[in-house]
């Protein structure tokens, strides 16, 4: 005979569970707020660090995360994470506000210690717009704009190119360039802002298309 709810949980236990789960709900809300605030702080730090890197682009010295850490005096792991978050959300920083708790936690989780697989795969040489990421790590972050995406991601770190990365059913990764702007990236600040906006809107449109594609694939 199946036990009913009333016979399974006594009144005292039910009251305690009700209080505990209510507390958990509030803690989760606060945890999300803190994680999102931390992610935004990393984003802001990454923005400043990219400016530092840009000032070095015309010099002969090639900057690594380690050398940036030595120059600034801040931990190398935090510099790596700040740059990673900034480059991921550079074209759509508003997406940080929509992060779920799980995604926010993944986003701010520190990278593995130096020497472990996957650490410090960011190439800091040249213009910060040319930073490269290991596609195998891209699915540890939520999509740039359309947060419903599961097996697709867009990469728009180079303003003139937008790539699509697809994770197949057998966990293999494929990538292709889906958009390429043949207009040169302007140096004028006002034009550059407009160019970035164009890239951001295009990347968001690509992700909306991918979300529709993913939904159709799931139904098939």
PDB file of N, CA, C and O in Angstrom, residues 33 75 90 118 149 156 159 177 187 206 211:
ATOM      1  N   UNK A  33      22.524  36.534  -6.792  1.00  0.00           N
ATOM      2  CA  UNK A  33      22.890  37.956  -6.825  1.00  0.00           C
ATOM      3  C   UNK A  33      24.398  38.123  -6.660  1.00  0.00           C
ATOM      4  O   UNK A  33      25.037  38.894  -7.387  1.00  0.00           O
ATOM      5  N   UNK A  75      46.671  38.169  -9.038  1.00  0.00           N
ATOM      6  CA  UNK A  75      46.817  36.737  -9.292  1.00  0.00           C
ATOM      7  C   UNK A  75      46.569  36.375 -10.756  1.00  0.00           C
ATOM      8  O   UNK A  75      45.622  36.864 -11.381  1.00  0.00           O
ATOM      9  N   UNK A  90      31.705  40.584 -24.233  1.00  0.00           N
ATOM     10  CA  UNK A  90      32.053  41.926 -24.698  1.00  0.00           C
ATOM     11  C   UNK A  90      30.965  42.525 -25.586  1.00  0.00           C
ATOM     12  O   UNK A  90      30.651  43.711 -25.484  1.00  0.00           O
ATOM     13  N   UNK A 118      43.962  22.676 -19.927  1.00  0.00           N
ATOM     14  CA  UNK A 118      42.948  23.693 -20.176  1.00  0.00           C
ATOM     15  C   UNK A 118      43.264  25.048 -19.573  1.00  0.00           C
ATOM     16  O   UNK A 118      42.582  26.018 -19.853  1.00  0.00           O
ATOM     17  N   UNK A 149      20.333  28.119 -25.649  1.00  0.00           N
ATOM     18  CA  UNK A 149      21.206  27.252 -26.443  1.00  0.00           C
ATOM     19  C   UNK A 149      21.900  26.223 -25.562  1.00  0.00           C
ATOM     20  O   UNK A 149      22.439  26.547 -24.509  1.00  0.00           O
ATOM     21  N   UNK A 156      32.475  35.411 -31.128  1.00  0.00           N
ATOM     22  CA  UNK A 156      32.637  36.659 -31.860  1.00  0.00           C
ATOM     23  C   UNK A 156      33.759  37.498 -31.302  1.00  0.00           C
ATOM     24  O   UNK A 156      33.676  38.722 -31.283  1.00  0.00           O
ATOM     25  N   UNK A 159      36.061  40.943 -34.062  1.00  0.00           N
ATOM     26  CA  UNK A 159      34.880  41.704 -34.439  1.00  0.00           C
ATOM     27  C   UNK A 159      34.448  41.452 -35.874  1.00  0.00           C
ATOM     28  O   UNK A 159      33.278  41.607 -36.213  1.00  0.00           O
ATOM     29  N   UNK A 177      32.908  29.297 -39.742  1.00  0.00           N
ATOM     30  CA  UNK A 177      32.634  30.731 -39.768  1.00  0.00           C
ATOM     31  C   UNK A 177      31.286  30.925 -40.434  1.00  0.00           C
ATOM     32  O   UNK A 177      31.043  30.457 -41.542  1.00  0.00           O
ATOM     33  N   UNK A 187      39.164  52.568 -36.573  1.00  0.00           N
ATOM     34  CA  UNK A 187      39.949  53.001 -35.415  1.00  0.00           C
ATOM     35  C   UNK A 187      39.301  54.176 -34.704  1.00  0.00           C
ATOM     36  O   UNK A 187      39.560  54.408 -33.520  1.00  0.00           O
ATOM     37  N   UNK A 206      22.195  35.483 -35.030  1.00  0.00           N
ATOM     38  CA  UNK A 206      22.705  34.139 -35.319  1.00  0.00           C
ATOM     39  C   UNK A 206      22.288  33.172 -34.210  1.00  0.00           C
ATOM     40  O   UNK A 206      21.854  32.046 -34.479  1.00  0.00           O
ATOM     41  N   UNK A 211      18.948  28.770 -31.995  1.00  0.00           N
ATOM     42  CA  UNK A 211      17.964  28.283 -31.025  1.00  0.00           C
ATOM     43  C   UNK A 211      16.792  27.624 -31.754  1.00  0.00           C
ATOM     44  O   UNK A 211      16.287  26.568 -31.322  1.00  0.00           O
TER      45      UNK A 211
END
